[in-house]
Amino acid sequence: MGEVIKFIAAIVNELHDIVITIMYGLGFNVTDKQLHFWVIGLLGMGGFIVVQLLFRVLAKWSITAISFIYSITVLLVIVFAIEIQQKITGRGNMEFADAVIGIQGFIVLFLVYLVIRLLLVWSKKLTNSFTNKHNHSK
């Protein structure tokens, strides 16, 4: 897990240097804070637009899909925060496998939820179908 974080940090540092070089090349003399303001602001707005479009489409189909995406996103943040906390405090081992198995636990339990929900929906439809046929035959 530590290696994964170091790899991600190396990529971010490289991108940081590239953006700084581009900004200076274009004649913009920006501080690190100004750079963060614009880069994170633009990334956030780009992400918001994509998420807004995606969620509008999903809302027409299923609120459950939106709830799943939101839940797994929050879980990813929590899982990685826990692993980083373990590395910082030395309480437990910081391992990528721990993060993966935690997310797998959510996905398995979510699939169980979906199966139960589908069974309930199908049984309700079957019951309604039987009731409607029975009432129309009288």
N, CA, C and O atoms as a MOPAC input file, in Angstrom:
PM7 MOZYME 1SCF
protein

 N      0.83000 1    -1.19000 1     0.00000 1
 C      0.00000 1     0.00000 1     0.00000 1
 C      0.87100 1     1.24900 1     0.00000 1
 O      0.57400 1     2.21400 1    -0.70300 1
 N      1.93300 1     1.23500 1     0.77500 1
 C      2.85600 1     2.36300 1     0.81000 1
 C      3.45400 1     2.63600 1    -0.55600 1
 O      3.65300 1     3.78800 1    -0.94000 1
 N      3.74300 1     1.55500 1    -1.29800 1
 C      4.29900 1     1.70800 1    -2.63700 1
 C      3.28700 1     2.34200 1    -3.58300 1
 O      3.64900 1     3.15300 1    -4.43500 1
 N      2.01100 1     1.97000 1    -3.43100 1
 C      0.95800 1     2.54200 1    -4.27300 1
 C      0.84700 1     4.04400 1    -4.02500 1
 O      0.75500 1     4.82600 1    -4.97000 1
 N      0.85700 1     4.44500 1    -2.75600 1
 C      0.76200 1     5.86600 1    -2.41200 1
 C      1.99000 1     6.61600 1    -2.92000 1
 O      1.86600 1     7.73200 1    -3.42300 1
 N      3.17000 1     6.01800 1    -2.79400 1
 C      4.38900 1     6.65900 1    -3.30500 1
 C      4.32200 1     6.81100 1    -4.82400 1
 O      4.75700 1     7.82800 1    -5.36400 1
 N      3.78400 1     5.81200 1    -5.51000 1
 C      3.64900 1     5.87400 1    -6.96900 1
 C      2.68400 1     6.98900 1    -7.37000 1
 O      2.97000 1     7.76900 1    -8.27800 1
 N      1.54500 1     7.05800 1    -6.68800 1
 C      0.56000 1     8.11200 1    -6.96800 1
 C      1.17000 1     9.48400 1    -6.67500 1
 O      0.98000 1    10.43000 1    -7.44000 1
 N      1.89700 1     9.58400 1    -5.57400 1
 C      2.54200 1    10.85300 1    -5.22100 1
 C      3.56000 1    11.25900 1    -6.28400 1
 O      3.67200 1    12.44000 1    -6.61400 1
 N      4.29900 1    10.29600 1    -6.81800 1
 C      5.28400 1    10.59300 1    -7.86700 1
 C      4.58200 1    11.11600 1    -9.12800 1
 O      5.07000 1    12.04400 1    -9.77300 1
 N      3.45000 1    10.52500 1    -9.47200 1
 C      2.68400 1    10.98500 1   -10.64300 1
 C      2.18600 1    12.40800 1   -10.40700 1
 O      2.31400 1    13.26900 1   -11.27800 1
 N      1.62200 1    12.64800 1    -9.23600 1
 C      1.11000 1    13.98400 1    -8.91400 1
 C      2.24600 1    15.00500 1    -8.94100 1
 O      2.06600 1    16.10600 1    -9.46200 1
 N      3.41500 1    14.65900 1    -8.39000 1
 C      4.55700 1    15.57200 1    -8.39700 1
 C      5.01600 1    15.88000 1    -9.82300 1
 O      5.34600 1    17.02300 1   -10.14200 1
 N      5.03500 1    14.85900 1   -10.67200 1
 C      5.41300 1    15.06000 1   -12.08100 1
 C      4.42200 1    15.98700 1   -12.76900 1
 O      4.81500 1    16.91800 1   -13.47200 1
 N      3.13100 1    15.72500 1   -12.56300 1
 C      2.09400 1    16.58300 1   -13.15700 1
 C      2.22600 1    18.01700 1   -12.63600 1
 O      2.07200 1    18.97100 1   -13.39800 1
 N      2.50700 1    18.16600 1   -11.35800 1
 C      2.69100 1    19.48500 1   -10.75100 1
 C      3.80800 1    20.23800 1   -11.47100 1
 O      3.64600 1    21.39900 1   -11.84600 1
 N      4.95300 1    19.55500 1   -11.66100 1
 C      6.09600 1    20.18900 1   -12.33000 1
 C      5.76500 1    20.55100 1   -13.77400 1
 O      6.17400 1    21.60700 1   -14.25600 1
 N      5.02800 1    19.68500 1   -14.46800 1
 C      4.63700 1    19.95100 1   -15.86000 1
 C      3.73500 1    21.17600 1   -15.93600 1
 O      3.92300 1    22.04400 1   -16.78900 1
 N      2.75500 1    21.24200 1   -15.03900 1
 C      1.82500 1    22.37700 1   -15.04000 1
 C      2.57200 1    23.67300 1   -14.72600 1
 O      2.33300 1    24.69300 1   -15.37200 1
 N      3.46800 1    23.64400 1   -13.74800 1
 C      4.26500 1    24.83000 1   -13.40300 1
 C      5.08700 1    25.27400 1   -14.61700 1
 O      5.13900 1    26.46300 1   -14.93000 1
 N      5.72300 1    24.32800 1   -15.29300 1
 C      6.52900 1    24.65000 1   -16.47300 1
 C      5.66700 1    25.26700 1   -17.56500 1
 O      6.07000 1    26.24600 1   -18.19200 1
 N      4.49600 1    24.70900 1   -17.79600 1
 C      3.57400 1    25.24300 1   -18.81000 1
 C      3.14000 1    26.65400 1   -18.42700 1
 O      3.13900 1    27.55500 1   -19.26600 1
 N      2.77200 1    26.84800 1   -17.15900 1
 C      2.32400 1    28.16600 1   -16.70600 1
 C      3.42800 1    29.20700 1   -16.88900 1
 O      3.17400 1    30.30000 1   -17.39500 1
 N      4.64100 1    28.87400 1   -16.48200 1
 C      5.75800 1    29.81100 1   -16.66000 1
 C      6.02400 1    30.04700 1   -18.14000 1
 O      6.31800 1    31.17000 1   -18.55000 1
 N      5.92100 1    28.98700 1   -18.94600 1
 C      6.12400 1    29.11300 1   -20.39700 1
 C      5.10300 1    30.03600 1   -21.04900 1
 O      5.40700 1    30.71000 1   -22.03300 1
 N      3.89300 1    30.06500 1   -20.50000 1
 C      2.84100 1    30.94200 1   -21.02100 1
 C      2.92300 1    32.35300 1   -20.43700 1
 O      2.12500 1    33.22600 1   -20.77900 1
 N      3.89300 1    32.55900 1   -19.55700 1
 C      4.07900 1    33.89000 1   -18.98600 1
 C      3.31500 1    34.14900 1   -17.69500 1
 O      3.24400 1    35.28700 1   -17.23000 1
 N      2.74300 1    33.10000 1   -17.11600 1
 C      2.01600 1    33.25400 1   -15.85600 1
 C      2.94100 1    32.89800 1   -14.70800 1
 O      3.46300 1    31.78500 1   -14.63800 1
 N      3.13900 1    33.84800 1   -13.81100 1
 C      3.96900 1    33.61800 1   -12.63800 1
 C      3.03000 1    33.35700 1   -11.46300 1
 O      2.57900 1    34.29700 1   -10.80900 1
 N      2.73400 1    32.08400 1   -11.19200 1
 C      1.75300 1    31.72400 1   -10.17200 1
 C      2.43900 1    31.12700 1    -8.95700 1
 O      3.46600 1    30.45600 1    -9.06000 1
 N      1.84300 1    31.39100 1    -7.80800 1
 C      2.32000 1    30.75000 1    -6.58200 1
 C      1.72500 1    29.34700 1    -6.51900 1
 O      0.83000 1    28.99400 1    -7.28700 1
 N      2.23900 1    28.57300 1    -5.59700 1
 C      1.72700 1    27.21000 1    -5.41100 1
 C      0.24500 1    27.24200 1    -5.02200 1
 O     -0.54200 1    26.41800 1    -5.48800 1
 N     -0.12500 1    28.18800 1    -4.17600 1
 C     -1.52400 1    28.30700 1    -3.73900 1
 C     -2.43600 1    28.70300 1    -4.90000 1
 O     -3.54200 1    28.17600 1    -5.02700 1
 N     -1.98100 1    29.62400 1    -5.74300 1
 C     -2.77400 1    30.01300 1    -6.91800 1
 C     -2.93800 1    28.82400 1    -7.86500 1
 O     -4.00600 1    28.60600 1    -8.43600 1
 N     -1.86800 1    28.07400 1    -8.01400 1
 C     -1.92100 1    26.88700 1    -8.87400 1
 C     -2.94300 1    25.89200 1    -8.33600 1
 O     -3.74200 1    25.34600 1    -9.09700 1
 N     -2.91900 1    25.65800 1    -7.04400 1
 C     -3.88800 1    24.74900 1    -6.42800 1
 C     -5.30900 1    25.27200 1    -6.61700 1
 O     -6.22200 1    24.50600 1    -6.92500 1
 N     -5.49100 1    26.57200 1    -6.43300 1
 C     -6.81000 1    27.17500 1    -6.61200 1
 C     -7.36200 1    26.84500 1    -7.99400 1
 O     -8.49000 1    26.36700 1    -8.11500 1
 N     -6.57400 1    27.09800 1    -9.03500 1
 C     -7.06500 1    26.90300 1   -10.40400 1
 C     -7.14800 1    25.43600 1   -10.80900 1
 O     -8.14200 1    25.02100 1   -11.40700 1
 N     -6.13700 1    24.65200 1   -10.50100 1
 C     -6.13600 1    23.25000 1   -10.93200 1
 C     -7.22400 1    22.46300 1   -10.21400 1
 O     -8.00500 1    21.76100 1   -10.85700 1
 N     -7.28400 1    22.57000 1    -8.90700 1
 C     -8.30600 1    21.83000 1    -8.15300 1
 C     -9.68500 1    22.37800 1    -8.47300 1
 O    -10.64000 1    21.61100 1    -8.60500 1
 N     -9.80300 1    23.69200 1    -8.59900 1
 C    -11.08700 1    24.29700 1    -8.97100 1
 C    -11.58600 1    23.78800 1   -10.31400 1
 O    -12.75200 1    23.41800 1   -10.44600 1
 N    -10.69600 1    23.76800 1   -11.32200 1
 C    -11.09300 1    23.29300 1   -12.65800 1
 C    -11.37000 1    21.78800 1   -12.66500 1
 O    -12.32400 1    21.33700 1   -13.29900 1
 N    -10.54000 1    21.01100 1   -11.96300 1
 C    -10.79700 1    19.56200 1   -11.86100 1
 C    -12.14000 1    19.29800 1   -11.17900 1
 O    -12.91500 1    18.44600 1   -11.61400 1
 N    -12.40200 1    20.04300 1   -10.10300 1
 C    -13.66400 1    19.88200 1    -9.38300 1
 C    -14.86100 1    20.21000 1   -10.25800 1
 O    -15.84900 1    19.47700 1   -10.25900 1
 N    -14.78000 1    21.30600 1   -11.00100 1
 C    -15.89300 1    21.69100 1   -11.87200 1
 C    -16.07200 1    20.69200 1   -13.01500 1
 O    -17.19800 1    20.36300 1   -13.38700 1
 N    -14.96500 1    20.21600 1   -13.56500 1
 C    -15.05200 1    19.18900 1   -14.61300 1
 C    -15.70600 1    17.92200 1   -14.07600 1
 O    -16.57700 1    17.33400 1   -14.71700 1
 N    -15.27200 1    17.51400 1   -12.89200 1
 C    -15.87900 1    16.33800 1   -12.25500 1
 C    -17.34800 1    16.56000 1   -11.96500 1
 O    -18.16700 1    15.66700 1   -12.17800 1
 N    -17.69000 1    17.75500 1   -11.47700 1
 C    -19.08500 1    18.06300 1   -11.18300 1
 C    -19.95300 1    17.95000 1   -12.43300 1
 O    -21.03900 1    17.37300 1   -12.38200 1
 N    -19.48600 1    18.49100 1   -13.54600 1
 C    -20.26300 1    18.44000 1   -14.79400 1
 C    -20.48500 1    16.99600 1   -15.23500 1
 O    -21.59500 1    16.62400 1   -15.61700 1
 N    -19.43000 1    16.18400 1   -15.18200 1
 C    -19.56400 1    14.77500 1   -15.56600 1
 C    -20.52700 1    14.05800 1   -14.62300 1
 O    -21.40700 1    13.32600 1   -15.07500 1
 N    -20.36500 1    14.26400 1   -13.31300 1
 C    -21.23200 1    13.60900 1   -12.32800 1
 C    -22.67400 1    14.08500 1   -12.48900 1
 O    -23.60100 1    13.27900 1   -12.41500 1
 N    -22.87100 1    15.37700 1   -12.70900 1
 C    -24.21800 1    15.91900 1   -12.89100 1
 C    -24.91400 1    15.25600 1   -14.08100 1
 O    -26.07100 1    14.84600 1   -13.98100 1
 N    -24.20700 1    15.15300 1   -15.19900 1
 C    -24.79100 1    14.51500 1   -16.38700 1
 C    -25.08700 1    13.02900 1   -16.13100 1
 O    -26.15800 1    12.52700 1   -16.47200 1
 N    -24.12300 1    12.34900 1   -15.52700 1
 C    -24.29700 1    10.92700 1   -15.22400 1
 C    -25.46700 1    10.69600 1   -14.27600 1
 O    -26.29000 1     9.81000 1   -14.50500 1
 N    -25.54200 1    11.49200 1   -13.21100 1
 C    -26.60100 1    11.30500 1   -12.22700 1
 C    -27.96900 1    11.66700 1   -12.79000 1
 O    -28.96700 1    11.06200 1   -12.39800 1
 N    -28.04400 1    12.63300 1   -13.69500 1
 C    -29.33400 1    12.94600 1   -14.32500 1
 C    -29.84700 1    11.75000 1   -15.12600 1
 O    -31.03300 1    11.42200 1   -15.08600 1
 N    -28.93900 1    11.11000 1   -15.85000 1
 C    -29.32400 1     9.91900 1   -16.61600 1
 C    -29.72400 1     8.79400 1   -15.66800 1
 O    -30.75200 1     8.14600 1   -15.86300 1
 N    -28.90600 1     8.56500 1   -14.63800 1
 C    -29.18200 1     7.48900 1   -13.68900 1
 C    -30.46500 1     7.73300 1   -12.89800 1
 O    -31.17600 1     6.78300 1   -12.57100 1
 N    -30.77000 1     8.99600 1   -12.58700 1
 C    -31.97400 1     9.31900 1   -11.80800 1
 C    -33.23400 1     8.90000 1   -12.55600 1
 O    -34.23400 1     8.53800 1   -11.93700 1
 N    -33.19000 1     8.94800 1   -13.87800 1
 C    -34.34100 1     8.51300 1   -14.67900 1
 C    -34.48300 1     6.99200 1   -14.62700 1
 O    -35.57500 1     6.45200 1   -14.79800 1
 N    -33.36600 1     6.31500 1   -14.39000 1
 C    -33.36800 1     4.85800 1   -14.38300 1
 C    -33.51500 1     4.30900 1   -12.97400 1
 O    -34.36700 1     3.45800 1   -12.71900 1
 N    -32.67000 1     4.80400 1   -12.04100 1
 C    -32.69000 1     4.22300 1   -10.70200 1
 C    -31.93200 1     5.10100 1    -9.69900 1
 O    -30.77000 1     5.44400 1    -9.91600 1
 N    -32.59100 1     5.45000 1    -8.62700 1
 C    -31.93100 1     6.16400 1    -7.53400 1
 C    -30.94100 1     5.22900 1    -6.83400 1
 O    -29.95600 1     5.69500 1    -6.26000 1
 N    -31.18700 1     3.93400 1    -6.87400 1
 C    -30.29000 1     2.96100 1    -6.25800 1
 C    -28.89300 1     3.05300 1    -6.86200 1
 O    -27.90200 1     2.93400 1    -6.14100 1
 N    -28.80000 1     3.26100 1    -8.16700 1
 C    -27.49600 1     3.38100 1    -8.82200 1
 C    -26.74200 1     4.59200 1    -8.28500 1
 O    -25.53700 1     4.51500 1    -8.04400 1
 N    -27.44000 1     5.70600 1    -8.09800 1
 C    -26.80500 1     6.90500 1    -7.55800 1
 C    -26.35700 1     6.64900 1    -6.12300 1
 O    -25.25100 1     7.03100 1    -5.73900 1
 N    -27.20300 1     6.01100 1    -5.33600 1
 C    -26.85900 1     5.69500 1    -3.94500 1
 C    -25.63500 1     4.79200 1    -3.87900 1
 O    -24.77500 1     4.97100 1    -3.01700 1
 N    -25.55400 1     3.81700 1    -4.79100 1
 C    -24.40300 1     2.91000 1    -4.83200 1
 C    -23.13200 1     3.68200 1    -5.15200 1
 O    -22.12300 1     3.51200 1    -4.46800 1
 N    -23.16000 1     4.52700 1    -6.17500 1
 C    -21.97400 1     5.29000 1    -6.56300 1
 C    -21.51700 1     6.19200 1    -5.41700 1
 O    -20.32800 1     6.26800 1    -5.10800 1
 N    -22.46900 1     6.86600 1    -4.80100 1
 C    -22.12200 1     7.74600 1    -3.68200 1
 C    -21.50900 1     6.92600 1    -2.53600 1
 O    -20.47300 1     7.29900 1    -1.98400 1
 N    -22.15100 1     5.82100 1    -2.19000 1
 C    -21.67300 1     4.99600 1    -1.07400 1
 C    -20.28000 1     4.45000 1    -1.32900 1
 O    -19.43000 1     4.48100 1    -0.43900 1
 N    -20.03600 1     3.95100 1    -2.53200 1
 C    -18.71900 1     3.36400 1    -2.81200 1
 C    -17.64400 1     4.44700 1    -2.85600 1
 O    -16.49400 1     4.19300 1    -2.49700 1
 N    -18.00900 1     5.65000 1    -3.29200 1
 C    -17.05200 1     6.75900 1    -3.29200 1
 C    -16.66100 1     7.12900 1    -1.87000 1
 O    -15.47900 1     7.28500 1    -1.56500 1
 N    -17.65500 1     7.26900 1    -1.00300 1
 C    -17.37200 1     7.58800 1     0.40500 1
 C    -16.56000 1     6.46500 1     1.04300 1
 O    -15.62000 1     6.73000 1     1.79200 1
 N    -16.91400 1     5.21900 1     0.75400 1
 C    -16.17200 1     4.08500 1     1.31700 1
 C    -14.71600 1     4.08100 1     0.86900 1
 O    -13.82200 1     3.78800 1     1.66400 1
 N    -14.47100 1     4.40700 1    -0.40100 1
 C    -13.09100 1     4.45800 1    -0.88700 1
 C    -12.27700 1     5.48300 1    -0.09100 1
 O    -11.13800 1     5.21700 1     0.29300 1
 N    -12.85800 1     6.63300 1     0.14700 1
 C    -12.16200 1     7.66200 1     0.92800 1
 C    -11.90700 1     7.14900 1     2.34400 1
 O    -10.80300 1     7.29700 1     2.86900 1
 N    -12.91400 1     6.55400 1     2.95600 1
 C    -12.76900 1     6.05100 1     4.33200 1
 C    -11.72700 1     4.93700 1     4.40100 1
 O    -10.88000 1     4.93200 1     5.29500 1
 N    -11.78700 1     4.00000 1     3.46600 1
 C    -10.85500 1     2.86300 1     3.47300 1
 C     -9.41200 1     3.34900 1     3.33700 1
 O     -8.53000 1     2.90300 1     4.07100 1
 N     -9.17900 1     4.25700 1     2.40200 1
 C     -7.81100 1     4.74300 1     2.24100 1
 C     -7.38000 1     5.63000 1     3.41300 1
 O     -6.20400 1     5.64100 1     3.77900 1
 N     -8.30600 1     6.35800 1     3.99100 1
 C     -7.98100 1     7.14800 1     5.18400 1
 C     -7.57200 1     6.22600 1     6.33200 1
 O     -6.62800 1     6.52400 1     7.06400 1
 N     -8.27500 1     5.11800 1     6.48700 1
 C     -7.93600 1     4.14700 1     7.54000 1
 C     -6.54000 1     3.57800 1     7.29800 1
 O     -5.73700 1     3.48300 1     8.22600 1
 N     -6.25200 1     3.20200 1     6.05500 1
 C     -4.94400 1     2.62700 1     5.75100 1
 C     -3.82400 1     3.64700 1     5.97500 1
 O     -2.76500 1     3.29900 1     6.49600 1
 N     -4.05400 1     4.89000 1     5.58800 1
 C     -3.04900 1     5.94200 1     5.80300 1
 C     -2.86900 1     6.19300 1     7.29900 1
 O     -1.74800 1     6.37100 1     7.77600 1
 N     -3.97900 1     6.20500 1     8.03300 1
 C     -3.92000 1     6.39100 1     9.48700 1
 C     -3.10200 1     5.27700 1    10.12800 1
 O     -2.32600 1     5.52200 1    11.05100 1
 N     -3.27900 1     4.04000 1     9.63300 1
 C     -2.50800 1     2.92700 1    10.18500 1
 C     -1.01000 1     3.12900 1     9.94000 1
 O     -0.18800 1     2.81800 1    10.80200 1
 N     -0.66500 1     3.64700 1     8.77100 1
 C      0.75000 1     3.89800 1     8.45700 1
 C      1.31200 1     4.99800 1     9.36000 1
 O      2.41700 1     4.87200 1     9.88800 1
 N      0.55100 1     6.06700 1     9.53000 1
 C      1.02000 1     7.21200 1    10.31900 1
 C      1.17200 1     6.83800 1    11.78900 1
 O      2.17100 1     7.18800 1    12.41700 1
 N      0.19300 1     6.13200 1    12.34100 1
 C      0.21400 1     5.81600 1    13.77600 1
 C      0.97300 1     4.54200 1    14.10000 1
 O      1.35400 1     4.32200 1    15.24900 1
 N      1.19700 1     3.69800 1    13.09400 1
 C      1.86600 1     2.42700 1    13.34800 1
 C      0.95600 1     1.38400 1    13.97400 1
 O      1.41800 1     0.32000 1    14.38700 1
 N     -0.34000 1     1.68500 1    14.04600 1
 C     -1.31000 1     0.73900 1    14.62100 1
 C     -1.95100 1    -0.02900 1    13.48000 1
 O     -2.88900 1     0.45400 1    12.84600 1
 N     -1.45100 1    -1.20900 1    13.22400 1
 C     -1.92600 1    -2.01800 1    12.11100 1
 C     -0.98700 1    -1.87200 1    10.92700 1
 O     -0.06600 1    -1.05500 1    10.93700 1
 N     -1.23600 1    -2.67300 1     9.91600 1
 C     -0.40300 1    -2.65200 1     8.72300 1
 C     -1.12700 1    -1.93800 1     7.59600 1
 O     -2.30500 1    -2.19000 1     7.34200 1
 N     -0.41800 1    -1.05300 1     6.92700 1
 C     -0.97700 1    -0.34800 1     5.78400 1
 C     -0.78600 1    -1.23600 1     4.56400 1
 O      0.31800 1    -1.35700 1     4.03300 1
 N     -1.88800 1    -1.86100 1     4.12300 1
 C     -1.81600 1    -2.78600 1     2.99900 1
 C     -2.93800 1    -2.50600 1     2.00800 1
 O     -4.08900 1    -2.29700 1     2.39200 1
 N     -2.58300 1    -2.50700 1     0.72800 1
 C     -3.56100 1    -2.30700 1    -0.33100 1
 C     -4.59700 1    -3.42700 1    -0.30000 1
 O     -5.77500 1    -3.19200 1    -0.56900 1
 N     -4.16600 1    -4.62900 1     0.02500 1
 C     -5.07600 1    -5.78500 1     0.07300 1
 C     -6.19800 1    -5.56300 1     1.08700 1
 O     -7.32400 1    -6.00900 1     0.86800 1
 N     -5.90000 1    -4.87600 1     2.19900 1
 C     -6.93300 1    -4.57200 1     3.19600 1
 C     -8.00800 1    -3.67200 1     2.58900 1
 O     -9.20100 1    -3.88200 1     2.80600 1
 N     -7.57500 1    -2.67600 1     1.83300 1
 C     -8.52500 1    -1.76100 1     1.18800 1
 C     -9.39700 1    -2.52000 1     0.19800 1
 O    -10.61200 1    -2.32500 1     0.15300 1
 N     -8.77400 1    -3.38600 1    -0.59600 1
 C     -9.50700 1    -4.14700 1    -1.61000 1
 C    -10.53300 1    -5.06700 1    -0.95900 1
 O    -11.67800 1    -5.12200 1    -1.40900 1
 N    -10.15200 1    -5.78100 1     0.07600 1
 C    -11.06900 1    -6.72800 1     0.71600 1
 C    -12.21400 1    -5.99700 1     1.39500 1
 O    -13.33400 1    -6.50500 1     1.43300 1
 N    -11.94900 1    -4.80400 1     1.93500 1
 C    -13.02100 1    -4.01500 1     2.53500 1
 C    -14.06000 1    -3.61300 1     1.49600 1
 O    -15.26200 1    -3.72200 1     1.73900 1
 N    -13.59900 1    -3.15300 1     0.34500 1
 C    -14.51400 1    -2.77000 1    -0.74100 1
 C    -15.25200 1    -4.00200 1    -1.25900 1
 O    -16.43900 1    -3.92400 1    -1.57700 1
 N    -14.56200 1    -5.13500 1    -1.34400 1
 C    -15.22200 1    -6.37800 1    -1.76100 1
 C    -16.34900 1    -6.74000 1    -0.79900 1
 O    -17.39800 1    -7.22100 1    -1.22900 1
 N    -16.14600 1    -6.51700 1     0.48200 1
 C    -17.19100 1    -6.79400 1     1.47000 1
 C    -18.44000 1    -5.98900 1     1.18200 1
 O    -19.54900 1    -6.52100 1     1.22400 1
 N    -18.26600 1    -4.69900 1     0.88600 1
 C    -19.41500 1    -3.85900 1     0.55100 1
 C    -20.10400 1    -4.35700 1    -0.71000 1
 O    -21.33100 1    -4.44800 1    -0.75200 1
 N    -19.32900 1    -4.67700 1    -1.73300 1
 C    -19.92300 1    -5.11800 1    -3.00800 1
 C    -20.69900 1    -6.41500 1    -2.82000 1
 O    -21.80100 1    -6.55000 1    -3.35100 1
 N    -20.14900 1    -7.36600 1    -2.08000 1
 C    -20.85700 1    -8.62800 1    -1.83500 1
 C    -22.15700 1    -8.37700 1    -1.07400 1
 O    -23.20700 1    -8.89700 1    -1.45200 1
 N    -22.09400 1    -7.59100 1    -0.01300 1
 C    -23.30500 1    -7.31000 1     0.76000 1
 C    -24.31200 1    -6.50900 1    -0.05700 1
 O    -25.51900 1    -6.68900 1     0.10700 1
 N    -23.83800 1    -5.62900 1    -0.93100 1
 C    -24.74000 1    -4.87700 1    -1.80600 1
 C    -25.42800 1    -5.81500 1    -2.79600 1
 O    -26.61500 1    -5.65900 1    -3.08100 1
 N    -24.68300 1    -6.78400 1    -3.31600 1
 C    -25.28100 1    -7.76900 1    -4.23000 1
 C    -26.34400 1    -8.60400 1    -3.51500 1
 O    -27.38100 1    -8.91300 1    -4.10100 1
 N    -26.09600 1    -8.97000 1    -2.26400 1
 C    -27.09900 1    -9.68800 1    -1.46900 1
 C    -28.34900 1    -8.81800 1    -1.32800 1
 O    -29.46900 1    -9.30300 1    -1.48800 1
 N    -28.15500 1    -7.53200 1    -1.02700 1
 C    -29.27400 1    -6.59200 1    -0.94000 1
 C    -30.05700 1    -6.55600 1    -2.24900 1
 O    -31.28700 1    -6.60200 1    -2.24200 1
 N    -29.33700 1    -6.47200 1    -3.37900 1
 C    -30.01800 1    -6.42300 1    -4.67900 1
 C    -30.82700 1    -7.68800 1    -4.95200 1
 O    -31.94700 1    -7.61300 1    -5.45900 1
 N    -30.26900 1    -8.83500 1    -4.62200 1
 C    -30.98800 1   -10.10200 1    -4.83000 1
 C    -32.25800 1   -10.11900 1    -3.98900 1
 O    -33.32800 1   -10.46200 1    -4.49200 1
 N    -32.15200 1    -9.75500 1    -2.72300 1
 C    -33.33400 1    -9.72100 1    -1.84800 1
 C    -34.35800 1    -8.74000 1    -2.39100 1
 O    -35.55100 1    -9.04100 1    -2.43300 1
 N    -33.90000 1    -7.57600 1    -2.80400 1
 C    -34.81700 1    -6.56700 1    -3.34300 1
 C    -35.50600 1    -7.06100 1    -4.62000 1
 O    -36.70900 1    -6.87000 1    -4.79300 1
 N    -34.74500 1    -7.68900 1    -5.50000 1
 C    -35.33700 1    -8.23100 1    -6.73500 1
 C    -36.35400 1    -9.32500 1    -6.42800 1
 O    -37.41700 1    -9.38600 1    -7.04700 1
 N    -36.02400 1   -10.18200 1    -5.47300 1
 C    -36.96700 1   -11.23800 1    -5.08800 1
 C    -38.26700 1   -10.63600 1    -4.55100 1
 O    -39.35500 1   -11.11600 1    -4.87000 1
 N    -38.15300 1    -9.59300 1    -3.74300 1
 C    -39.34600 1    -8.93500 1    -3.20400 1
 C    -40.17000 1    -8.27800 1    -4.30900 1
 O    -41.39700 1    -8.37000 1    -4.31000 1
 N    -39.49400 1    -7.61200 1    -5.25100 1
 C    -40.19600 1    -6.95900 1    -6.36800 1
 C    -40.88600 1    -8.01500 1    -7.23500 1
 O    -42.04800 1    -7.84800 1    -7.60800 1
 N    -40.17200 1    -9.10500 1    -7.55700 1
 C    -40.76400 1   -10.15700 1    -8.38300 1
 C    -41.93700 1   -10.84200 1    -7.68100 1
 O    -42.95200 1   -11.14400 1    -8.30900 1
 N    -41.79500 1   -11.08400 1    -6.37800 1
 C    -42.89400 1   -11.73200 1    -5.65500 1
 C    -44.10900 1   -10.81300 1    -5.59400 1
 O    -45.24400 1   -11.28500 1    -5.67200 1
 N    -43.88600 1    -9.51500 1    -5.45400 1
 C    -44.99300 1    -8.56200 1    -5.44900 1
 C    -45.69300 1    -8.54400 1    -6.80300 1
 O    -46.92200 1    -8.52700 1    -6.87200 1
 N    -44.90400 1    -8.54700 1    -7.88300 1
 C    -45.49400 1    -8.57200 1    -9.23500 1
 C    -46.26900 1    -9.86300 1    -9.46200 1
 O    -47.35900 1    -9.85000 1   -10.03500 1
 N    -45.70600 1   -10.96700 1    -9.01400 1
 C    -46.37100 1   -12.25600 1    -9.17700 1
 C    -47.67300 1   -12.28600 1    -8.38200 1
 O    -48.69800 1   -12.76400 1    -8.86800 1
 N    -47.62100 1   -11.77500 1    -7.16400 1
 C    -48.81900 1   -11.71600 1    -6.32200 1
 C    -49.87200 1   -10.81100 1    -6.95600 1
 O    -51.04900 1   -11.16900 1    -7.00200 1
 N    -49.46000 1    -9.65000 1    -7.44100 1
 C    -50.39700 1    -8.73300 1    -8.09600 1
 C    -50.97800 1    -9.34700 1    -9.36300 1
 O    -52.16400 1    -9.18500 1    -9.64800 1
 N    -50.15200 1   -10.04500 1   -10.11400 1
 C    -50.61700 1   -10.69200 1   -11.33700 1
 C    -51.65500 1   -11.76000 1   -11.00900 1
 O    -52.69400 1   -11.84600 1   -11.66500 1
 N    -51.37100 1   -12.57000 1    -9.99600 1
 C    -52.29200 1   -13.61400 1    -9.58800 1
 C    -53.59100 1   -13.01700 1    -9.06100 1
 O    -54.67400 1   -13.50300 1    -9.38700 1
 N    -53.49000 1   -11.96800 1    -8.25100 1
 C    -54.66600 1   -11.30200 1    -7.68700 1
 C    -55.51300 1   -10.69200 1    -8.79000 1
 O    -56.73700 1   -10.82000 1    -8.76200 1
 N    -54.88900 1   -10.02500 1    -9.76900 1
 C    -55.62800 1    -9.40800 1   -10.86800 1
 C    -56.33900 1   -10.45200 1   -11.72200 1
 O    -57.48200 1   -10.23700 1   -12.12500 1
 N    -55.68900 1   -11.57400 1   -12.00400 1
 C    -56.28700 1   -12.64400 1   -12.80800 1
 C    -57.46500 1   -13.25600 1   -12.04200 1
 O    -58.52100 1   -13.53600 1   -12.61000 1
 N    -57.25000 1   -13.45500 1   -10.72700 1
 C    -58.27600 1   -14.06000 1    -9.90600 1
 C    -59.51000 1   -13.15100 1    -9.80300 1
 O    -60.64100 1   -13.63300 1    -9.85300 1
 N    -59.29100 1   -11.83800 1    -9.65900 1
 C    -60.40000 1   -10.88400 1    -9.55300 1
 C    -61.14600 1   -10.73100 1   -10.87000 1
 O    -62.35900 1   -10.51900 1   -10.86000 1
 N    -60.45500 1   -10.83400 1   -12.01000 1
 C    -61.09600 1   -10.67000 1   -13.31900 1
 C    -61.89000 1   -11.91200 1   -13.71100 1
 O    -62.80200 1   -11.82600 1   -14.53400 1
 N    -61.56300 1   -13.04500 1   -13.14400 1
 C    -62.28100 1   -14.27600 1   -13.50400 1
 C    -63.62800 1   -14.39100 1   -12.79800 1
 O    -64.45200 1   -15.22000 1   -13.18400 1
 N    -63.86400 1   -13.58500 1   -11.78300 1
 C    -65.14000 1   -13.64500 1   -11.04400 1
 C    -66.23700 1   -12.93500 1   -11.75700 1
 O    -67.36600 1   -12.89400 1   -11.26800 1

